[in-house]
Amino acid sequence: MRVLVVENMAHSDLGQVGLALQESGAEIDLCQPFTGQALPGDIHGHDALVVLGGEQSAVDDHIHPYLPELARLMRAFADAGKSVLGICLGSQLLARAHGGDNLLGRTREFGWHGVELTAEGKRDPVLSAAGSAFKSFEWHSDSFTLPPGAVHLAQNPAVANQAFRIGRAAYGMQFHFEAGASVVEGWNRTFEGVINRLNPDWLPHYPQHAAKHAQQADEAGLALARAWVATIQHAGGVDTPEMAGVSA
Protein backbone atom coordinates (compact mmCIF):
# COMPACT_ATOMS: atom_id res chain seq x y z
CA MET A 1 0.00 0.00 0.00
CA ARG A 2 1.51 3.31 -1.11
CA VAL A 3 0.36 6.62 0.31
CA LEU A 4 1.31 10.01 -1.11
CA VAL A 5 1.89 12.62 1.62
CA VAL A 6 2.08 16.26 0.55
CA GLU A 7 3.74 18.76 2.87
CA ASN A 8 3.02 22.46 2.33
CA MET A 9 5.68 23.90 4.65
CA ALA A 10 8.75 22.86 6.61
CA HIS A 11 8.28 21.25 10.02
CA SER A 12 5.05 19.50 9.09
CA ASP A 13 4.61 16.26 10.96
CA LEU A 14 2.38 13.27 10.20
CA GLY A 15 2.15 12.56 13.92
CA GLN A 16 -0.73 10.24 14.73
CA VAL A 17 -1.46 9.63 11.04
CA GLY A 18 2.12 8.54 10.54
CA LEU A 19 1.82 6.10 13.42
CA ALA A 20 -1.39 4.61 12.00
CA LEU A 21 0.19 4.28 8.55
CA GLN A 22 3.25 2.63 10.08
CA GLU A 23 1.01 0.14 11.90
CA SER A 24 -0.65 -0.74 8.58
CA GLY A 25 2.68 -1.34 6.85
CA ALA A 26 2.06 1.42 4.32
CA GLU A 27 4.84 2.86 2.19
CA ILE A 28 4.90 6.65 2.46
CA ASP A 29 5.92 8.72 -0.55
CA LEU A 30 6.67 12.28 0.65
CA CYS A 31 6.30 15.26 -1.69
CA GLN A 32 7.23 18.86 -0.81
CA PRO A 33 5.96 21.06 -3.64
CA PHE A 34 6.66 24.24 -1.64
CA THR A 35 10.36 23.53 -2.33
CA GLY A 36 9.76 23.26 -6.08
CA GLN A 37 9.37 19.48 -6.10
CA ALA A 38 6.89 18.35 -8.75
CA LEU A 39 3.63 16.73 -7.78
CA PRO A 40 2.83 13.37 -9.41
CA GLY A 41 1.21 13.77 -12.80
CA ASP A 42 -1.51 11.22 -12.09
CA ILE A 43 -2.97 9.11 -9.30
CA HIS A 44 -1.97 5.67 -10.49
CA GLY A 45 1.07 5.16 -8.29
CA HIS A 46 -0.68 5.63 -4.95
CA ASP A 47 -3.60 4.14 -3.07
CA ALA A 48 -4.30 7.22 -0.93
CA LEU A 49 -3.39 10.87 -0.48
CA VAL A 50 -2.68 12.94 2.64
CA VAL A 51 -2.33 16.73 2.38
CA LEU A 52 -1.03 18.47 5.50
CA GLY A 53 -1.33 22.04 6.77
CA GLY A 54 0.68 25.13 5.96
CA GLU A 55 1.08 28.81 6.66
CA GLN A 56 -0.30 29.86 3.25
CA SER A 57 -3.97 30.16 2.35
CA ALA A 58 -5.61 27.68 -0.02
CA VAL A 59 -5.84 30.39 -2.70
CA ASP A 60 -2.30 31.82 -2.46
CA ASP A 61 -1.65 30.78 -6.06
CA HIS A 62 0.50 33.85 -6.73
CA ILE A 63 2.94 32.78 -4.00
CA HIS A 64 2.58 29.02 -4.36
CA PRO A 65 1.64 28.31 -7.99
CA TYR A 66 1.39 24.57 -7.35
CA LEU A 67 -1.83 24.98 -5.32
CA PRO A 68 -4.30 24.66 -8.25
CA GLU A 69 -2.53 21.49 -9.38
CA LEU A 70 -2.66 20.08 -5.85
CA ALA A 71 -6.39 20.81 -5.65
CA ARG A 72 -6.90 19.01 -8.98
CA LEU A 73 -4.87 16.05 -7.70
CA MET A 74 -7.04 15.83 -4.58
CA ARG A 75 -10.15 15.93 -6.75
CA ALA A 76 -8.81 13.18 -9.01
CA PHE A 77 -8.07 10.89 -6.04
CA ALA A 78 -11.54 11.52 -4.59
CA ASP A 79 -13.31 11.02 -7.92
CA ALA A 80 -11.56 7.66 -8.29
CA GLY A 81 -12.85 6.54 -4.89
CA LYS A 82 -9.40 6.57 -3.34
CA SER A 83 -8.96 7.67 0.27
CA VAL A 84 -8.01 11.32 0.74
CA LEU A 85 -7.19 13.17 3.95
CA GLY A 86 -6.84 16.94 4.04
CA ILE A 87 -5.80 18.47 7.37
CA CYS A 88 -6.17 22.21 8.08
CA LEU A 89 -4.87 23.79 4.83
CA GLY A 90 -5.46 20.37 3.28
CA SER A 91 -9.13 20.53 4.23
CA GLN A 92 -9.41 24.00 2.72
CA LEU A 93 -7.82 22.74 -0.50
CA LEU A 94 -10.19 19.77 -0.60
CA ALA A 95 -13.12 22.17 -0.24
CA ARG A 96 -11.67 24.35 -3.02
CA ALA A 97 -11.21 21.30 -5.26
CA HIS A 98 -14.90 20.47 -5.00
CA GLY A 99 -16.33 23.97 -5.43
CA GLY A 100 -16.35 25.28 -1.84
CA ASP A 101 -15.30 28.83 -1.01
CA ASN A 102 -12.25 29.62 1.08
CA LEU A 103 -12.94 32.08 3.91
CA LEU A 104 -9.74 33.94 4.70
CA GLY A 105 -8.96 35.35 8.13
CA ARG A 106 -12.50 34.89 9.41
CA THR A 107 -11.90 32.81 12.55
CA ARG A 108 -8.75 32.25 14.57
CA GLU A 109 -8.38 29.18 16.72
CA PHE A 110 -5.19 28.19 18.48
CA GLY A 111 -4.64 25.47 21.06
CA TRP A 112 -6.84 22.57 22.11
CA HIS A 113 -10.51 23.14 21.39
CA GLY A 114 -13.63 21.04 21.48
CA VAL A 115 -15.05 19.42 18.34
CA GLU A 116 -18.60 18.07 18.18
CA LEU A 117 -19.94 15.63 15.63
CA THR A 118 -23.09 16.30 13.64
CA ALA A 119 -25.73 13.61 13.30
CA GLU A 120 -24.02 12.49 10.07
CA GLY A 121 -20.66 12.54 11.84
CA LYS A 122 -21.94 10.17 14.51
CA ARG A 123 -22.78 7.71 11.73
CA ASP A 124 -19.51 8.18 9.87
CA PRO A 125 -17.02 5.28 10.23
CA VAL A 126 -14.04 7.61 10.62
CA LEU A 127 -15.28 10.54 12.71
CA SER A 128 -17.31 8.36 15.07
CA ALA A 129 -14.16 6.51 16.08
CA ALA A 130 -13.27 9.40 18.40
CA GLY A 131 -16.68 9.65 20.05
CA SER A 132 -19.39 12.26 19.63
CA ALA A 133 -17.24 15.07 21.11
CA PHE A 134 -13.51 15.36 21.70
CA LYS A 135 -10.60 17.79 22.03
CA SER A 136 -8.21 18.46 19.16
CA PHE A 137 -5.46 20.94 18.42
CA GLU A 138 -6.38 23.91 16.24
CA TRP A 139 -4.13 26.43 14.50
CA HIS A 140 -5.84 28.45 11.76
CA SER A 141 -7.54 31.68 10.85
CA ASP A 142 -9.01 30.52 7.50
CA SER A 143 -11.99 28.25 6.96
CA PHE A 144 -14.27 27.19 4.09
CA THR A 145 -17.83 26.65 3.00
CA LEU A 146 -19.02 23.11 2.44
CA PRO A 147 -18.67 22.05 -1.20
CA PRO A 148 -21.76 20.85 -3.08
CA GLY A 149 -22.45 17.25 -2.19
CA ALA A 150 -20.29 17.26 0.95
CA VAL A 151 -21.45 15.52 4.11
CA HIS A 152 -21.07 17.80 7.13
CA LEU A 153 -19.42 15.79 9.92
CA ALA A 154 -18.18 18.10 12.70
CA GLN A 155 -18.43 21.62 14.08
CA ASN A 156 -17.76 23.79 17.10
CA PRO A 157 -19.00 27.22 18.25
CA ALA A 158 -16.16 29.04 16.47
CA VAL A 159 -16.14 27.22 13.12
CA ALA A 160 -19.21 25.59 11.62
CA ASN A 161 -17.30 23.36 9.20
CA GLN A 162 -14.71 21.42 11.17
CA ALA A 163 -14.94 18.24 9.09
CA PHE A 164 -16.64 16.92 5.97
CA ARG A 165 -16.60 13.94 3.62
CA ILE A 166 -16.83 13.87 -0.16
CA GLY A 167 -17.68 10.60 -1.86
CA ARG A 168 -16.51 7.33 -0.40
CA ALA A 169 -13.53 8.38 1.69
CA ALA A 170 -12.25 11.89 0.96
CA TYR A 171 -12.11 13.69 4.32
CA GLY A 172 -11.37 17.30 5.14
CA MET A 173 -10.59 18.06 8.79
CA GLN A 174 -9.91 21.63 9.87
CA PHE A 175 -8.46 20.53 13.22
CA HIS A 176 -4.98 19.04 13.68
CA PHE A 177 -5.93 15.64 15.01
CA GLU A 178 -2.56 14.37 13.80
CA ALA A 179 -0.80 16.67 16.27
CA GLY A 180 -0.23 14.61 19.38
CA ALA A 181 1.47 16.21 22.38
CA SER A 182 4.95 15.46 21.02
CA VAL A 183 4.12 17.29 17.77
CA VAL A 184 2.65 20.25 19.65
CA GLU A 185 5.74 20.47 21.85
CA GLY A 186 7.92 20.46 18.74
CA TRP A 187 5.88 23.30 17.28
CA ASN A 188 6.26 25.20 20.57
CA ARG A 189 10.02 25.11 20.10
CA THR A 190 10.17 25.64 16.34
CA PHE A 191 7.59 28.41 16.15
CA GLU A 192 8.22 30.06 19.52
CA GLY A 193 8.33 33.59 18.11
CA VAL A 194 5.18 33.13 16.03
CA ILE A 195 3.30 31.63 18.98
CA ASN A 196 4.35 34.41 21.34
CA ARG A 197 2.93 36.97 18.92
CA LEU A 198 -0.21 34.94 18.44
CA ASN A 199 -0.87 34.11 22.08
CA PRO A 200 1.67 35.39 24.64
CA ASP A 201 0.06 33.29 27.39
CA TRP A 202 0.35 29.95 25.58
CA LEU A 203 3.96 28.94 26.28
CA PRO A 204 4.07 30.06 29.94
CA HIS A 205 0.88 28.08 30.64
CA TYR A 206 1.54 25.18 28.29
CA PRO A 207 2.07 22.58 31.07
CA GLN A 208 -1.40 23.32 32.45
CA HIS A 209 -2.99 23.18 28.99
CA ALA A 210 -1.27 19.87 28.25
CA ALA A 211 -2.22 18.34 31.58
CA LYS A 212 -5.86 19.18 30.94
CA HIS A 213 -6.23 18.27 27.27
CA ALA A 214 -3.29 16.39 25.75
CA GLN A 215 -4.13 12.82 26.70
CA GLN A 216 -7.73 13.02 25.50
CA ALA A 217 -6.68 14.74 22.28
CA ASP A 218 -3.96 12.16 21.65
CA GLU A 219 -6.39 9.27 22.12
CA ALA A 220 -9.01 10.85 19.86
CA GLY A 221 -6.43 11.71 17.20
CA LEU A 222 -5.01 8.20 17.03
CA ALA A 223 -8.50 6.70 16.85
CA LEU A 224 -9.35 9.01 13.92
CA ALA A 225 -6.04 8.24 12.20
CA ARG A 226 -6.53 4.49 12.46
CA ALA A 227 -10.12 4.75 11.24
CA TRP A 228 -9.09 6.79 8.20
CA VAL A 229 -6.23 4.42 7.35
CA ALA A 230 -8.76 1.57 7.48
CA THR A 231 -10.62 3.18 4.54
CA ILE A 232 -7.64 2.79 2.19
CA GLN A 233 -8.24 0.22 -0.51
CA HIS A 234 -5.09 -1.28 -1.99
CA ALA A 235 -5.37 -1.33 -5.77
CA GLY A 236 -2.73 -4.02 -6.11
CA GLY A 237 -0.91 -2.00 -8.73
CA VAL A 238 -3.66 -2.48 -11.31
CA ASP A 239 -5.03 0.67 -12.90
CA THR A 240 -8.77 0.65 -13.52
CA PRO A 241 -10.66 2.82 -16.05
CA GLU A 242 -12.19 5.02 -13.34
CA MET A 243 -8.75 5.97 -12.02
CA ALA A 244 -8.48 9.01 -14.21
CA GLY A 245 -5.48 11.24 -14.42
CA VAL A 246 -5.41 14.67 -12.85
CA SER A 247 -6.51 16.36 -16.07
CA ALA A 248 -9.57 14.15 -16.51
C-alpha positions as CSV (number, residue, x, y, z in Angstrom):
1,M,0.0,0.0,0.0
2,R,1.5,3.3,-1.1
3,V,0.4,6.6,0.3
4,L,1.3,10.0,-1.1
5,V,1.9,12.6,1.6
6,V,2.1,16.3,0.5
7,E,3.7,18.8,2.9
8,N,3.0,22.5,2.3
9,M,5.7,23.9,4.6
10,A,8.7,22.9,6.6
11,H,8.3,21.2,10.0
12,S,5.0,19.5,9.1
13,D,4.6,16.3,11.0
14,L,2.4,13.3,10.2
15,G,2.2,12.6,13.9
16,Q,-0.7,10.2,14.7
17,V,-1.5,9.6,11.0
18,G,2.1,8.5,10.5
19,L,1.8,6.1,13.4
20,A,-1.4,4.6,12.0
21,L,0.2,4.3,8.6
22,Q,3.2,2.6,10.1
23,E,1.0,0.1,11.9
24,S,-0.6,-0.7,8.6
25,G,2.7,-1.3,6.8
26,A,2.1,1.4,4.3
27,E,4.8,2.9,2.2
28,I,4.9,6.7,2.5
29,D,5.9,8.7,-0.5
30,L,6.7,12.3,0.7
31,C,6.3,15.3,-1.7
32,Q,7.2,18.9,-0.8
33,P,6.0,21.1,-3.6
34,F,6.7,24.2,-1.6
35,T,10.4,23.5,-2.3
36,G,9.8,23.3,-6.1
37,Q,9.4,19.5,-6.1
38,A,6.9,18.4,-8.7
39,L,3.6,16.7,-7.8
40,P,2.8,13.4,-9.4
41,G,1.2,13.8,-12.8
42,D,-1.5,11.2,-12.1
43,I,-3.0,9.1,-9.3
44,H,-2.0,5.7,-10.5
45,G,1.1,5.2,-8.3
46,H,-0.7,5.6,-5.0
47,D,-3.6,4.1,-3.1
48,A,-4.3,7.2,-0.9
49,L,-3.4,10.9,-0.5
50,V,-2.7,12.9,2.6
51,V,-2.3,16.7,2.4
52,L,-1.0,18.5,5.5
53,G,-1.3,22.0,6.8
54,G,0.7,25.1,6.0
55,E,1.1,28.8,6.7
56,Q,-0.3,29.9,3.2
57,S,-4.0,30.2,2.3
58,A,-5.6,27.7,0.0
59,V,-5.8,30.4,-2.7
60,D,-2.3,31.8,-2.5
61,D,-1.7,30.8,-6.1
62,H,0.5,33.8,-6.7
63,I,2.9,32.8,-4.0
64,H,2.6,29.0,-4.4
65,P,1.6,28.3,-8.0
66,Y,1.4,24.6,-7.3
67,L,-1.8,25.0,-5.3
68,P,-4.3,24.7,-8.2
69,E,-2.5,21.5,-9.4
70,L,-2.7,20.1,-5.8
71,A,-6.4,20.8,-5.7
72,R,-6.9,19.0,-9.0
73,L,-4.9,16.1,-7.7
74,M,-7.0,15.8,-4.6
75,R,-10.2,15.9,-6.8
76,A,-8.8,13.2,-9.0
77,F,-8.1,10.9,-6.0
78,A,-11.5,11.5,-4.6
79,D,-13.3,11.0,-7.9
80,A,-11.6,7.7,-8.3
81,G,-12.9,6.5,-4.9
82,K,-9.4,6.6,-3.3
83,S,-9.0,7.7,0.3
84,V,-8.0,11.3,0.7
85,L,-7.2,13.2,4.0
86,G,-6.8,16.9,4.0
87,I,-5.8,18.5,7.4
88,C,-6.2,22.2,8.1
89,L,-4.9,23.8,4.8
90,G,-5.5,20.4,3.3
91,S,-9.1,20.5,4.2
92,Q,-9.4,24.0,2.7
93,L,-7.8,22.7,-0.5
94,L,-10.2,19.8,-0.6
95,A,-13.1,22.2,-0.2
96,R,-11.7,24.3,-3.0
97,A,-11.2,21.3,-5.3
98,H,-14.9,20.5,-5.0
99,G,-16.3,24.0,-5.4
100,G,-16.3,25.3,-1.8
101,D,-15.3,28.8,-1.0
102,N,-12.2,29.6,1.1
103,L,-12.9,32.1,3.9
104,L,-9.7,33.9,4.7
105,G,-9.0,35.3,8.1
106,R,-12.5,34.9,9.4
107,T,-11.9,32.8,12.5
108,R,-8.8,32.2,14.6
109,E,-8.4,29.2,16.7
110,F,-5.2,28.2,18.5
111,G,-4.6,25.5,21.1
112,W,-6.8,22.6,22.1
113,H,-10.5,23.1,21.4
114,G,-13.6,21.0,21.5
115,V,-15.0,19.4,18.3
116,E,-18.6,18.1,18.2
117,L,-19.9,15.6,15.6
118,T,-23.1,16.3,13.6
119,A,-25.7,13.6,13.3
120,E,-24.0,12.5,10.1
121,G,-20.7,12.5,11.8
122,K,-21.9,10.2,14.5
123,R,-22.8,7.7,11.7
124,D,-19.5,8.2,9.9
125,P,-17.0,5.3,10.2
126,V,-14.0,7.6,10.6
127,L,-15.3,10.5,12.7
128,S,-17.3,8.4,15.1
129,A,-14.2,6.5,16.1
130,A,-13.3,9.4,18.4
131,G,-16.7,9.7,20.0
132,S,-19.4,12.3,19.6
133,A,-17.2,15.1,21.1
134,F,-13.5,15.4,21.7
135,K,-10.6,17.8,22.0
136,S,-8.2,18.5,19.2
137,F,-5.5,20.9,18.4
138,E,-6.4,23.9,16.2
139,W,-4.1,26.4,14.5
140,H,-5.8,28.4,11.8
141,S,-7.5,31.7,10.8
142,D,-9.0,30.5,7.5
143,S,-12.0,28.3,7.0
144,F,-14.3,27.2,4.1
145,T,-17.8,26.7,3.0
146,L,-19.0,23.1,2.4
147,P,-18.7,22.1,-1.2
148,P,-21.8,20.9,-3.1
149,G,-22.4,17.2,-2.2
150,A,-20.3,17.3,0.9
151,V,-21.5,15.5,4.1
152,H,-21.1,17.8,7.1
153,L,-19.4,15.8,9.9
154,A,-18.2,18.1,12.7
155,Q,-18.4,21.6,14.1
156,N,-17.8,23.8,17.1
157,P,-19.0,27.2,18.2
158,A,-16.2,29.0,16.5
159,V,-16.1,27.2,13.1
160,A,-19.2,25.6,11.6
161,N,-17.3,23.4,9.2
162,Q,-14.7,21.4,11.2
163,A,-14.9,18.2,9.1
164,F,-16.6,16.9,6.0
165,R,-16.6,13.9,3.6
166,I,-16.8,13.9,-0.2
167,G,-17.7,10.6,-1.9
168,R,-16.5,7.3,-0.4
169,A,-13.5,8.4,1.7
170,A,-12.2,11.9,1.0
171,Y,-12.1,13.7,4.3
172,G,-11.4,17.3,5.1
173,M,-10.6,18.1,8.8
174,Q,-9.9,21.6,9.9
175,F,-8.5,20.5,13.2
176,H,-5.0,19.0,13.7
177,F,-5.9,15.6,15.0
178,E,-2.6,14.4,13.8
179,A,-0.8,16.7,16.3
180,G,-0.2,14.6,19.4
181,A,1.5,16.2,22.4
182,S,4.9,15.5,21.0
183,V,4.1,17.3,17.8
184,V,2.6,20.3,19.6
185,E,5.7,20.5,21.8
186,G,7.9,20.5,18.7
187,W,5.9,23.3,17.3
188,N,6.3,25.2,20.6
189,R,10.0,25.1,20.1
190,T,10.2,25.6,16.3
191,F,7.6,28.4,16.2
192,E,8.2,30.1,19.5
193,G,8.3,33.6,18.1
194,V,5.2,33.1,16.0
195,I,3.3,31.6,19.0
196,N,4.3,34.4,21.3
197,R,2.9,37.0,18.9
198,L,-0.2,34.9,18.4
199,N,-0.9,34.1,22.1
200,P,1.7,35.4,24.6
201,D,0.1,33.3,27.4
202,W,0.4,30.0,25.6
203,L,4.0,28.9,26.3
204,P,4.1,30.1,29.9
205,H,0.9,28.1,30.6
206,Y,1.5,25.2,28.3
207,P,2.1,22.6,31.1
208,Q,-1.4,23.3,32.4
209,H,-3.0,23.2,29.0
210,A,-1.3,19.9,28.2
211,A,-2.2,18.3,31.6
212,K,-5.9,19.2,30.9
213,H,-6.2,18.3,27.3
214,A,-3.3,16.4,25.7
215,Q,-4.1,12.8,26.7
216,Q,-7.7,13.0,25.5
217,A,-6.7,14.7,22.3
218,D,-4.0,12.2,21.6
219,E,-6.4,9.3,22.1
220,A,-9.0,10.8,19.9
221,G,-6.4,11.7,17.2
222,L,-5.0,8.2,17.0
223,A,-8.5,6.7,16.9
224,L,-9.4,9.0,13.9
225,A,-6.0,8.2,12.2
226,R,-6.5,4.5,12.5
227,A,-10.1,4.7,11.2
228,W,-9.1,6.8,8.2
229,V,-6.2,4.4,7.3
230,A,-8.8,1.6,7.5
231,T,-10.6,3.2,4.5
232,I,-7.6,2.8,2.2
233,Q,-8.2,0.2,-0.5
234,H,-5.1,-1.3,-2.0
235,A,-5.4,-1.3,-5.8
236,G,-2.7,-4.0,-6.1
237,G,-0.9,-2.0,-8.7
238,V,-3.7,-2.5,-11.3
239,D,-5.0,0.7,-12.9
240,T,-8.8,0.7,-13.5
241,P,-10.7,2.8,-16.0
242,E,-12.2,5.0,-13.3
243,M,-8.7,6.0,-12.0
244,A,-8.5,9.0,-14.2
245,G,-5.5,11.2,-14.4
246,V,-5.4,14.7,-12.9
247,S,-6.5,16.4,-16.1
248,A,-9.6,14.1,-16.5
